[in-house]
Each structure stands twice: as C-alpha cells, then as structure tokens.
C-alpha cells in the first residue's frame, strides 16, 4: 500500500511528455524576448496548463509525485537547451497547475 505512494513512473513520464509537447510548439533557439517567441509560447503555455490540470484531475498526485513530474519536466527542457531561468519559470507554472 505504502509503495504506491512512491510509484511516480506515470508522473515522470507525463512530465517528459509535457516538456516534449512544449518543445514541439516553441523552438529552442529563438530569443526569449522576441515577439514571435512570446506569441508562440503563450499558446503553448496555455496548452501546457490545460494538460497539467487534466492530468492532475485524472490521477491522484501526492507531493512526491508532483515533485517528480516537475523535476522530469524541468530536466527535459534543460536537456533540450532552453535557458535555465525560463525553464524554472515554466516549471513553477506547471507545478502550480497540479495543485
């Protein structure tokens, strides 16, 4: 019973999937302050929020699973080459949607 509390495989997988979906919509090499980047990122962030909220509604996420999802999301974006400060902001936004 207690081991289910620590089984975060689904949450980790979803974190990576959310990062991949974001990366598919927003190019890595674009300038973060650029208008085109901001417009494209706004739509991707809205979709990210919807997907995260849907996942949280359909899965019982405890604090550990939320942290694992956020961590997987964060490192997938960092590995893709997004700036660290931008990734931190996106991760904070994602984790807030899981509440």
PDB file of N, CA and C in Angstrom:
ATOM      1  N   UNK A   1       0.818  -1.201   0.000  1.00  0.00           N
ATOM      2  CA  UNK A   1       0.000   0.000   0.000  1.00  0.00           C
ATOM      3  C   UNK A   1       0.863   1.267   0.000  1.00  0.00           C
ATOM      4  N   UNK A   2       1.835   1.309   0.896  1.00  0.00           N
ATOM      5  CA  UNK A   2       2.688   2.486   1.003  1.00  0.00           C
ATOM      6  C   UNK A   2       3.582   2.652  -0.231  1.00  0.00           C
ATOM      7  N   UNK A   3       3.906   1.539  -0.873  1.00  0.00           N
ATOM      8  CA  UNK A   3       4.784   1.624  -2.042  1.00  0.00           C
ATOM      9  C   UNK A   3       4.103   2.336  -3.207  1.00  0.00           C
ATOM     10  N   UNK A   4       2.800   2.307  -3.277  1.00  0.00           N
ATOM     11  CA  UNK A   4       2.073   3.033  -4.306  1.00  0.00           C
ATOM     12  C   UNK A   4       2.251   4.535  -4.175  1.00  0.00           C
ATOM     13  N   UNK A   5       2.495   4.988  -2.971  1.00  0.00           N
ATOM     14  CA  UNK A   5       2.690   6.409  -2.716  1.00  0.00           C
ATOM     15  C   UNK A   5       3.953   6.896  -3.409  1.00  0.00           C
ATOM     16  N   UNK A   6       4.953   6.019  -3.493  1.00  0.00           N
ATOM     17  CA  UNK A   6       6.236   6.385  -4.091  1.00  0.00           C
ATOM     18  C   UNK A   6       6.364   6.004  -5.561  1.00  0.00           C
ATOM     19  N   UNK A   7       5.361   5.386  -6.130  1.00  0.00           N
ATOM     20  CA  UNK A   7       5.432   4.974  -7.533  1.00  0.00           C
ATOM     21  C   UNK A   7       5.081   6.168  -8.417  1.00  0.00           C
ATOM     22  N   UNK A   8       6.114   6.841  -8.880  1.00  0.00           N
ATOM     23  CA  UNK A   8       5.927   8.069  -9.656  1.00  0.00           C
ATOM     24  C   UNK A   8       6.266   7.887 -11.132  1.00  0.00           C
ATOM     25  N   UNK A   9       6.279   6.664 -11.604  1.00  0.00           N
ATOM     26  CA  UNK A   9       6.644   6.423 -13.005  1.00  0.00           C
ATOM     27  C   UNK A   9       5.710   7.152 -13.968  1.00  0.00           C
ATOM     28  N   UNK A  10       4.416   7.087 -13.711  1.00  0.00           N
ATOM     29  CA  UNK A  10       3.452   7.745 -14.593  1.00  0.00           C
ATOM     30  C   UNK A  10       3.640   9.258 -14.564  1.00  0.00           C
ATOM     31  N   UNK A  11       3.869   9.804 -13.386  1.00  0.00           N
ATOM     32  CA  UNK A  11       4.068  11.247 -13.256  1.00  0.00           C
ATOM     33  C   UNK A  11       5.334  11.692 -13.978  1.00  0.00           C
ATOM     34  N   UNK A  12       6.411  10.936 -13.821  1.00  0.00           N
ATOM     35  CA  UNK A  12       7.661  11.275 -14.510  1.00  0.00           C
ATOM     36  C   UNK A  12       7.477  11.227 -16.023  1.00  0.00           C
ATOM     37  N   UNK A  13       6.820  10.197 -16.487  1.00  0.00           N
ATOM     38  CA  UNK A  13       6.586  10.052 -17.924  1.00  0.00           C
ATOM     39  C   UNK A  13       5.761  11.223 -18.446  1.00  0.00           C
ATOM     40  N   UNK A  14       4.748  11.613 -17.697  1.00  0.00           N
ATOM     41  CA  UNK A  14       3.903  12.731 -18.120  1.00  0.00           C
ATOM     42  C   UNK A  14       4.689  14.039 -18.116  1.00  0.00           C
ATOM     43  N   UNK A  15       5.595  14.203 -17.170  1.00  0.00           N
ATOM     44  CA  UNK A  15       6.437  15.402 -17.148  1.00  0.00           C
ATOM     45  C   UNK A  15       7.290  15.511 -18.397  1.00  0.00           C
ATOM     46  N   UNK A  16       7.865  14.403 -18.811  1.00  0.00           N
ATOM     47  CA  UNK A  16       8.673  14.390 -20.036  1.00  0.00           C
ATOM     48  C   UNK A  16       7.786  14.651 -21.252  1.00  0.00           C
ATOM     49  N   UNK A  17       6.602  14.047 -21.285  1.00  0.00           N
ATOM     50  CA  UNK A  17       5.680  14.255 -22.408  1.00  0.00           C
ATOM     51  C   UNK A  17       5.256  15.715 -22.510  1.00  0.00           C
ATOM     52  N   UNK A  18       4.987  16.346 -21.369  1.00  0.00           N
ATOM     53  CA  UNK A  18       4.608  17.762 -21.375  1.00  0.00           C
ATOM     54  C   UNK A  18       5.757  18.624 -21.895  1.00  0.00           C
ATOM     55  N   UNK A  19       6.968  18.301 -21.505  1.00  0.00           N
ATOM     56  CA  UNK A  19       8.129  19.053 -21.989  1.00  0.00           C
ATOM     57  C   UNK A  19       8.309  18.864 -23.496  1.00  0.00           C
ATOM     58  N   UNK A  20       8.123  17.655 -23.968  1.00  0.00           N
ATOM     59  CA  UNK A  20       8.255  17.387 -25.401  1.00  0.00           C
ATOM     60  C   UNK A  20       7.175  18.120 -26.194  1.00  0.00           C
ATOM     61  N   UNK A  21       5.967  18.159 -25.664  1.00  0.00           N
ATOM     62  CA  UNK A  21       4.877  18.870 -26.342  1.00  0.00           C
ATOM     63  C   UNK A  21       5.175  20.366 -26.398  1.00  0.00           C
ATOM     64  N   UNK A  22       5.713  20.904 -25.317  1.00  0.00           N
ATOM     65  CA  UNK A  22       6.069  22.321 -25.300  1.00  0.00           C
ATOM     66  C   UNK A  22       7.190  22.591 -26.305  1.00  0.00           C
ATOM     67  N   UNK A  23       8.205  21.729 -26.307  1.00  0.00           N
ATOM     68  CA  UNK A  23       9.350  21.913 -27.210  1.00  0.00           C
ATOM     69  C   UNK A  23       8.935  21.807 -28.674  1.00  0.00           C
ATOM     70  N   UNK A  24       7.918  20.998 -28.952  1.00  0.00           N
ATOM     71  CA  UNK A  24       7.450  20.858 -30.330  1.00  0.00           C
ATOM     72  C   UNK A  24       6.779  22.144 -30.823  1.00  0.00           C
ATOM     73  N   UNK A  25       6.193  22.888 -29.916  1.00  0.00           N
ATOM     74  CA  UNK A  25       5.486  24.110 -30.306  1.00  0.00           C
ATOM     75  C   UNK A  25       6.352  25.360 -30.237  1.00  0.00           C
ATOM     76  N   UNK A  26       7.384  25.342 -29.395  1.00  0.00           N
ATOM     77  CA  UNK A  26       8.218  26.531 -29.195  1.00  0.00           C
ATOM     78  C   UNK A  26       9.670  26.175 -29.512  1.00  0.00           C
ATOM     79  N   UNK A  27      10.262  26.831 -30.499  1.00  0.00           N
ATOM     80  CA  UNK A  27      11.639  26.498 -30.878  1.00  0.00           C
ATOM     81  C   UNK A  27      12.647  26.861 -29.783  1.00  0.00           C
ATOM     82  N   UNK A  28      13.665  26.047 -29.665  1.00  0.00           N
ATOM     83  CA  UNK A  28      14.674  26.234 -28.623  1.00  0.00           C
ATOM     84  C   UNK A  28      15.563  27.438 -28.904  1.00  0.00           C
ATOM     85  N   UNK A  29      15.966  27.629 -30.116  1.00  0.00           N
ATOM     86  CA  UNK A  29      16.939  28.656 -30.449  1.00  0.00           C
ATOM     87  C   UNK A  29      16.403  30.074 -30.526  1.00  0.00           C
ATOM     88  N   UNK A  30      15.118  30.267 -30.395  1.00  0.00           N
ATOM     89  CA  UNK A  30      14.543  31.613 -30.534  1.00  0.00           C
ATOM     90  C   UNK A  30      14.894  32.472 -29.329  1.00  0.00           C
ATOM     91  N   UNK A  31      14.933  33.772 -29.560  1.00  0.00           N
ATOM     92  CA  UNK A  31      15.207  34.727 -28.488  1.00  0.00           C
ATOM     93  C   UNK A  31      13.969  34.839 -27.605  1.00  0.00           C
ATOM     94  N   UNK A  32      14.131  34.663 -26.298  1.00  0.00           N
ATOM     95  CA  UNK A  32      13.012  34.655 -25.360  1.00  0.00           C
ATOM     96  C   UNK A  32      12.266  35.988 -25.374  1.00  0.00           C
ATOM     97  N   UNK A  33      12.924  37.085 -25.648  1.00  0.00           N
ATOM     98  CA  UNK A  33      12.272  38.387 -25.649  1.00  0.00           C
ATOM     99  C   UNK A  33      11.598  38.747 -26.969  1.00  0.00           C
ATOM    100  N   UNK A  34      11.760  37.949 -27.987  1.00  0.00           N
ATOM    101  CA  UNK A  34      11.209  38.216 -29.306  1.00  0.00           C
ATOM    102  C   UNK A  34       9.684  38.121 -29.321  1.00  0.00           C
ATOM    103  N   UNK A  35       9.036  38.913 -30.147  1.00  0.00           N
ATOM    104  CA  UNK A  35       7.562  38.899 -30.223  1.00  0.00           C
ATOM    105  C   UNK A  35       7.023  37.573 -30.739  1.00  0.00           C
ATOM    106  N   UNK A  36       7.648  37.032 -31.770  1.00  0.00           N
ATOM    107  CA  UNK A  36       7.192  35.754 -32.323  1.00  0.00           C
ATOM    108  C   UNK A  36       7.290  34.658 -31.267  1.00  0.00           C
ATOM    109  N   UNK A  37       8.388  34.676 -30.522  1.00  0.00           N
ATOM    110  CA  UNK A  37       8.573  33.681 -29.473  1.00  0.00           C
ATOM    111  C   UNK A  37       7.491  33.813 -28.416  1.00  0.00           C
ATOM    112  N   UNK A  38       7.222  35.034 -27.999  1.00  0.00           N
ATOM    113  CA  UNK A  38       6.214  35.268 -26.966  1.00  0.00           C
ATOM    114  C   UNK A  38       4.831  34.826 -27.419  1.00  0.00           C
ATOM    115  N   UNK A  39       4.482  35.108 -28.665  1.00  0.00           N
ATOM    116  CA  UNK A  39       3.164  34.714 -29.175  1.00  0.00           C
ATOM    117  C   UNK A  39       3.038  33.194 -29.249  1.00  0.00           C
ATOM    118  N   UNK A  40       4.053  32.540 -29.743  1.00  0.00           N
ATOM    119  CA  UNK A  40       4.035  31.084 -29.846  1.00  0.00           C
ATOM    120  C   UNK A  40       4.056  30.447 -28.456  1.00  0.00           C
ATOM    121  N   UNK A  41       4.853  31.022 -27.566  1.00  0.00           N
ATOM    122  CA  UNK A  41       4.968  30.481 -26.212  1.00  0.00           C
ATOM    123  C   UNK A  41       3.675  30.649 -25.429  1.00  0.00           C
ATOM    124  N   UNK A  42       2.957  31.725 -25.667  1.00  0.00           N
ATOM    125  CA  UNK A  42       1.701  31.960 -24.946  1.00  0.00           C
ATOM    126  C   UNK A  42       0.702  30.834 -25.215  1.00  0.00           C
ATOM    127  N   UNK A  43       0.554  30.461 -26.461  1.00  0.00           N
ATOM    128  CA  UNK A  43      -0.344  29.355 -26.807  1.00  0.00           C
ATOM    129  C   UNK A  43       0.133  28.026 -26.235  1.00  0.00           C
ATOM    130  N   UNK A  44       1.437  27.802 -26.284  1.00  0.00           N
ATOM    131  CA  UNK A  44       2.000  26.555 -25.756  1.00  0.00           C
ATOM    132  C   UNK A  44       1.842  26.490 -24.240  1.00  0.00           C
ATOM    133  N   UNK A  45       1.991  27.613 -23.559  1.00  0.00           N
ATOM    134  CA  UNK A  45       1.838  27.652 -22.104  1.00  0.00           C
ATOM    135  C   UNK A  45       0.385  27.407 -21.717  1.00  0.00           C
ATOM    136  N   UNK A  46      -0.532  27.969 -22.464  1.00  0.00           N
ATOM    137  CA  UNK A  46      -1.956  27.731 -22.200  1.00  0.00           C
ATOM    138  C   UNK A  46      -2.284  26.251 -22.351  1.00  0.00           C
ATOM    139  N   UNK A  47      -1.767  25.632 -23.394  1.00  0.00           N
ATOM    140  CA  UNK A  47      -1.988  24.198 -23.596  1.00  0.00           C
ATOM    141  C   UNK A  47      -1.317  23.386 -22.497  1.00  0.00           C
ATOM    142  N   UNK A  48      -0.141  23.796 -22.086  1.00  0.00           N
ATOM    143  CA  UNK A  48       0.571  23.133 -21.005  1.00  0.00           C
ATOM    144  C   UNK A  48      -0.246  23.164 -19.713  1.00  0.00           C
ATOM    145  N   UNK A  49      -0.830  24.310 -19.419  1.00  0.00           N
ATOM    146  CA  UNK A  49      -1.664  24.446 -18.220  1.00  0.00           C
ATOM    147  C   UNK A  49      -2.883  23.535 -18.295  1.00  0.00           C
ATOM    148  N   UNK A  50      -3.513  23.482 -19.440  1.00  0.00           N
ATOM    149  CA  UNK A  50      -4.692  22.605 -19.609  1.00  0.00           C
ATOM    150  C   UNK A  50      -4.316  21.140 -19.423  1.00  0.00           C
ATOM    151  N   UNK A  51      -3.228  20.739 -20.073  1.00  0.00           N
ATOM    152  CA  UNK A  51      -2.795  19.342 -19.985  1.00  0.00           C
ATOM    153  C   UNK A  51      -2.419  18.964 -18.558  1.00  0.00           C
ATOM    154  N   UNK A  52      -1.745  19.853 -17.862  1.00  0.00           N
ATOM    155  CA  UNK A  52      -1.348  19.579 -16.478  1.00  0.00           C
ATOM    156  C   UNK A  52      -2.570  19.476 -15.569  1.00  0.00           C
ATOM    157  N   UNK A  53      -3.517  20.372 -15.749  1.00  0.00           N
ATOM    158  CA  UNK A  53      -4.736  20.335 -14.935  1.00  0.00           C
ATOM    159  C   UNK A  53      -5.540  19.069 -15.209  1.00  0.00           C
ATOM    160  N   UNK A  54      -5.627  18.669 -16.472  1.00  0.00           N
ATOM    161  CA  UNK A  54      -6.331  17.425 -16.821  1.00  0.00           C
ATOM    162  C   UNK A  54      -5.651  16.213 -16.190  1.00  0.00           C
ATOM    163  N   UNK A  55      -4.339  16.178 -16.244  1.00  0.00           N
ATOM    164  CA  UNK A  55      -3.610  15.060 -15.663  1.00  0.00           C
ATOM    165  C   UNK A  55      -3.824  15.008 -14.151  1.00  0.00           C
ATOM    166  N   UNK A  56      -3.782  16.163 -13.497  1.00  0.00           N
ATOM    167  CA  UNK A  56      -3.977  16.211 -12.043  1.00  0.00           C
ATOM    168  C   UNK A  56      -5.390  15.767 -11.661  1.00  0.00           C
ATOM    169  N   UNK A  57      -6.369  16.097 -12.488  1.00  0.00           N
ATOM    170  CA  UNK A  57      -7.752  15.678 -12.211  1.00  0.00           C
ATOM    171  C   UNK A  57      -7.926  14.170 -12.346  1.00  0.00           C
ATOM    172  N   UNK A  58      -7.244  13.588 -13.298  1.00  0.00           N
ATOM    173  CA  UNK A  58      -7.428  12.171 -13.603  1.00  0.00           C
ATOM    174  C   UNK A  58      -6.494  11.237 -12.837  1.00  0.00           C
ATOM    175  N   UNK A  59      -5.505  11.782 -12.140  1.00  0.00           N
ATOM    176  CA  UNK A  59      -4.553  10.963 -11.399  1.00  0.00           C
ATOM    177  C   UNK A  59      -4.417  11.506  -9.980  1.00  0.00           C
ATOM    178  N   UNK A  60      -4.307  10.614  -9.058  1.00  0.00           N
ATOM    179  CA  UNK A  60      -4.130  11.011  -7.668  1.00  0.00           C
ATOM    180  C   UNK A  60      -2.650  11.326  -7.452  1.00  0.00           C
ATOM    181  N   UNK A  61      -2.330  12.602  -7.352  1.00  0.00           N
ATOM    182  CA  UNK A  61      -0.942  13.030  -7.217  1.00  0.00           C
ATOM    183  C   UNK A  61      -0.678  13.522  -5.797  1.00  0.00           C
ATOM    184  N   UNK A  62       0.255  12.880  -5.123  1.00  0.00           N
ATOM    185  CA  UNK A  62       0.682  13.373  -3.823  1.00  0.00           C
ATOM    186  C   UNK A  62       1.865  14.316  -4.036  1.00  0.00           C
ATOM    187  N   UNK A  63       2.419  14.826  -2.951  1.00  0.00           N
ATOM    188  CA  UNK A  63       3.511  15.796  -3.057  1.00  0.00           C
ATOM    189  C   UNK A  63       4.727  15.204  -3.769  1.00  0.00           C
ATOM    190  N   UNK A  64       5.024  13.955  -3.483  1.00  0.00           N
ATOM    191  CA  UNK A  64       6.180  13.304  -4.103  1.00  0.00           C
ATOM    192  C   UNK A  64       5.998  13.181  -5.618  1.00  0.00           C
ATOM    193  N   UNK A  65       4.830  12.759  -6.036  1.00  0.00           N
ATOM    194  CA  UNK A  65       4.568  12.580  -7.472  1.00  0.00           C
ATOM    195  C   UNK A  65       4.569  13.918  -8.206  1.00  0.00           C
ATOM    196  N   UNK A  66       4.044  14.957  -7.565  1.00  0.00           N
ATOM    197  CA  UNK A  66       4.077  16.290  -8.173  1.00  0.00           C
ATOM    198  C   UNK A  66       5.518  16.760  -8.358  1.00  0.00           C
ATOM    199  N   UNK A  67       6.332  16.512  -7.335  1.00  0.00           N
ATOM    200  CA  UNK A  67       7.739  16.908  -7.416  1.00  0.00           C
ATOM    201  C   UNK A  67       8.464  16.135  -8.516  1.00  0.00           C
ATOM    202  N   UNK A  68       8.181  14.864  -8.655  1.00  0.00           N
ATOM    203  CA  UNK A  68       8.818  14.047  -9.681  1.00  0.00           C
ATOM    204  C   UNK A  68       8.389  14.497 -11.081  1.00  0.00           C
ATOM    205  N   UNK A  69       7.119  14.814 -11.243  1.00  0.00           N
ATOM    206  CA  UNK A  69       6.620  15.307 -12.527  1.00  0.00           C
ATOM    207  C   UNK A  69       7.318  16.616 -12.879  1.00  0.00           C
ATOM    208  N   UNK A  70       7.367  17.536 -11.917  1.00  0.00           N
ATOM    209  CA  UNK A  70       8.027  18.825 -12.152  1.00  0.00           C
ATOM    210  C   UNK A  70       9.504  18.668 -12.465  1.00  0.00           C
ATOM    211  N   UNK A  71      10.169  17.782 -11.763  1.00  0.00           N
ATOM    212  CA  UNK A  71      11.588  17.553 -11.989  1.00  0.00           C
ATOM    213  C   UNK A  71      11.846  16.953 -13.369  1.00  0.00           C
ATOM    214  N   UNK A  72      11.034  15.990 -13.772  1.00  0.00           N
ATOM    215  CA  UNK A  72      11.192  15.386 -15.097  1.00  0.00           C
ATOM    216  C   UNK A  72      10.953  16.432 -16.188  1.00  0.00           C
ATOM    217  N   UNK A  73       9.940  17.274 -16.003  1.00  0.00           N
ATOM    218  CA  UNK A  73       9.636  18.351 -16.949  1.00  0.00           C
ATOM    219  C   UNK A  73      10.819  19.315 -17.053  1.00  0.00           C
ATOM    220  N   UNK A  74      11.303  19.730 -15.904  1.00  0.00           N
ATOM    221  CA  UNK A  74      12.397  20.701 -15.858  1.00  0.00           C
ATOM    222  C   UNK A  74      13.647  20.186 -16.568  1.00  0.00           C
ATOM    223  N   UNK A  75      14.055  18.957 -16.267  1.00  0.00           N
ATOM    224  CA  UNK A  75      15.276  18.432 -16.857  1.00  0.00           C
ATOM    225  C   UNK A  75      15.112  18.110 -18.326  1.00  0.00           C
ATOM    226  N   UNK A  76      13.930  17.754 -18.746  1.00  0.00           N
ATOM    227  CA  UNK A  76      13.717  17.511 -20.179  1.00  0.00           C
ATOM    228  C   UNK A  76      13.877  18.812 -20.965  1.00  0.00           C
ATOM    229  N   UNK A  77      13.375  19.912 -20.410  1.00  0.00           N
ATOM    230  CA  UNK A  77      13.529  21.205 -21.094  1.00  0.00           C
ATOM    231  C   UNK A  77      14.971  21.701 -21.032  1.00  0.00           C
ATOM    232  N   UNK A  78      15.623  21.508 -19.900  1.00  0.00           N
ATOM    233  CA  UNK A  78      17.031  21.920 -19.804  1.00  0.00           C
ATOM    234  C   UNK A  78      17.888  21.127 -20.781  1.00  0.00           C
ATOM    235  N   UNK A  79      17.629  19.826 -20.860  1.00  0.00           N
ATOM    236  CA  UNK A  79      18.379  18.988 -21.799  1.00  0.00           C
ATOM    237  C   UNK A  79      18.117  19.384 -23.241  1.00  0.00           C
ATOM    238  N   UNK A  80      16.926  19.938 -23.511  1.00  0.00           N
ATOM    239  CA  UNK A  80      16.592  20.380 -24.864  1.00  0.00           C
ATOM    240  C   UNK A  80      17.295  21.687 -25.221  1.00  0.00           C
ATOM    241  N   UNK A  81      17.820  22.403 -24.214  1.00  0.00           N
ATOM    242  CA  UNK A  81      18.579  23.611 -24.491  1.00  0.00           C
ATOM    243  C   UNK A  81      17.897  24.921 -24.142  1.00  0.00           C
ATOM    244  N   UNK A  82      16.782  24.882 -23.452  1.00  0.00           N
ATOM    245  CA  UNK A  82      16.120  26.123 -23.042  1.00  0.00           C
ATOM    246  C   UNK A  82      16.919  26.789 -21.928  1.00  0.00           C
ATOM    247  N   UNK A  83      16.861  28.130 -21.838  1.00  0.00           N
ATOM    248  CA  UNK A  83      17.583  28.843 -20.777  1.00  0.00           C
ATOM    249  C   UNK A  83      17.073  28.425 -19.381  1.00  0.00           C
ATOM    250  N   UNK A  84      17.986  28.309 -18.439  1.00  0.00           N
ATOM    251  CA  UNK A  84      17.658  27.814 -17.099  1.00  0.00           C
ATOM    252  C   UNK A  84      16.594  28.674 -16.404  1.00  0.00           C
ATOM    253  N   UNK A  85      16.692  29.977 -16.522  1.00  0.00           N
ATOM    254  CA  UNK A  85      15.728  30.872 -15.866  1.00  0.00           C
ATOM    255  C   UNK A  85      14.324  30.675 -16.450  1.00  0.00           C
ATOM    256  N   UNK A  86      14.243  30.526 -17.742  1.00  0.00           N
ATOM    257  CA  UNK A  86      12.956  30.309 -18.413  1.00  0.00           C
ATOM    258  C   UNK A  86      12.363  28.964 -18.008  1.00  0.00           C
ATOM    259  N   UNK A  87      13.194  27.954 -17.931  1.00  0.00           N
ATOM    260  CA  UNK A  87      12.747  26.622 -17.532  1.00  0.00           C
ATOM    261  C   UNK A  87      12.217  26.647 -16.102  1.00  0.00           C
ATOM    262  N   UNK A  88      12.899  27.368 -15.225  1.00  0.00           N
ATOM    263  CA  UNK A  88      12.446  27.464 -13.836  1.00  0.00           C
ATOM    264  C   UNK A  88      11.067  28.106 -13.741  1.00  0.00           C
ATOM    265  N   UNK A  89      10.844  29.142 -14.531  1.00  0.00           N
ATOM    266  CA  UNK A  89       9.527  29.807 -14.532  1.00  0.00           C
ATOM    267  C   UNK A  89       8.443  28.870 -15.060  1.00  0.00           C
ATOM    268  N   UNK A  90       8.740  28.164 -16.129  1.00  0.00           N
ATOM    269  CA  UNK A  90       7.768  27.214 -16.682  1.00  0.00           C
ATOM    270  C   UNK A  90       7.463  26.086 -15.697  1.00  0.00           C
ATOM    271  N   UNK A  91       8.480  25.604 -15.029  1.00  0.00           N
ATOM    272  CA  UNK A  91       8.301  24.522 -14.060  1.00  0.00           C
ATOM    273  C   UNK A  91       7.432  24.987 -12.897  1.00  0.00           C
ATOM    274  N   UNK A  92       7.687  26.198 -12.410  1.00  0.00           N
ATOM    275  CA  UNK A  92       6.853  26.746 -11.326  1.00  0.00           C
ATOM    276  C   UNK A  92       5.390  26.838 -11.782  1.00  0.00           C
ATOM    277  N   UNK A  93       5.187  27.312 -12.985  1.00  0.00           N
ATOM    278  CA  UNK A  93       3.838  27.428 -13.532  1.00  0.00           C
ATOM    279  C   UNK A  93       3.170  26.058 -13.628  1.00  0.00           C
ATOM    280  N   UNK A  94       3.909  25.070 -14.083  1.00  0.00           N
ATOM    281  CA  UNK A  94       3.384  23.717 -14.212  1.00  0.00           C
ATOM    282  C   UNK A  94       2.999  23.142 -12.852  1.00  0.00           C
ATOM    283  N   UNK A  95       3.865  23.248 -11.894  1.00  0.00           N
ATOM    284  CA  UNK A  95       3.600  22.672 -10.572  1.00  0.00           C
ATOM    285  C   UNK A  95       2.401  23.360  -9.916  1.00  0.00           C
ATOM    286  N   UNK A  96       2.236  24.640 -10.133  1.00  0.00           N
ATOM    287  CA  UNK A  96       1.063  25.335  -9.592  1.00  0.00           C
ATOM    288  C   UNK A  96      -0.233  24.816 -10.198  1.00  0.00           C
ATOM    289  N   UNK A  97      -0.192  24.370 -11.446  1.00  0.00           N
ATOM    290  CA  UNK A  97      -1.379  23.819 -12.086  1.00  0.00           C
ATOM    291  C   UNK A  97      -1.751  22.449 -11.523  1.00  0.00           C
ATOM    292  N   UNK A  98      -0.823  21.804 -10.863  1.00  0.00           N
ATOM    293  CA  UNK A  98      -1.091  20.475 -10.317  1.00  0.00           C
ATOM    294  C   UNK A  98      -1.780  20.547  -8.949  1.00  0.00           C
ATOM    295  N   UNK A  99      -1.900  21.725  -8.388  1.00  0.00           N
ATOM    296  CA  UNK A  99      -2.492  21.868  -7.040  1.00  0.00           C
ATOM    297  C   UNK A  99      -3.940  21.504  -7.009  1.00  0.00           C
TER     298      UNK A  99
END
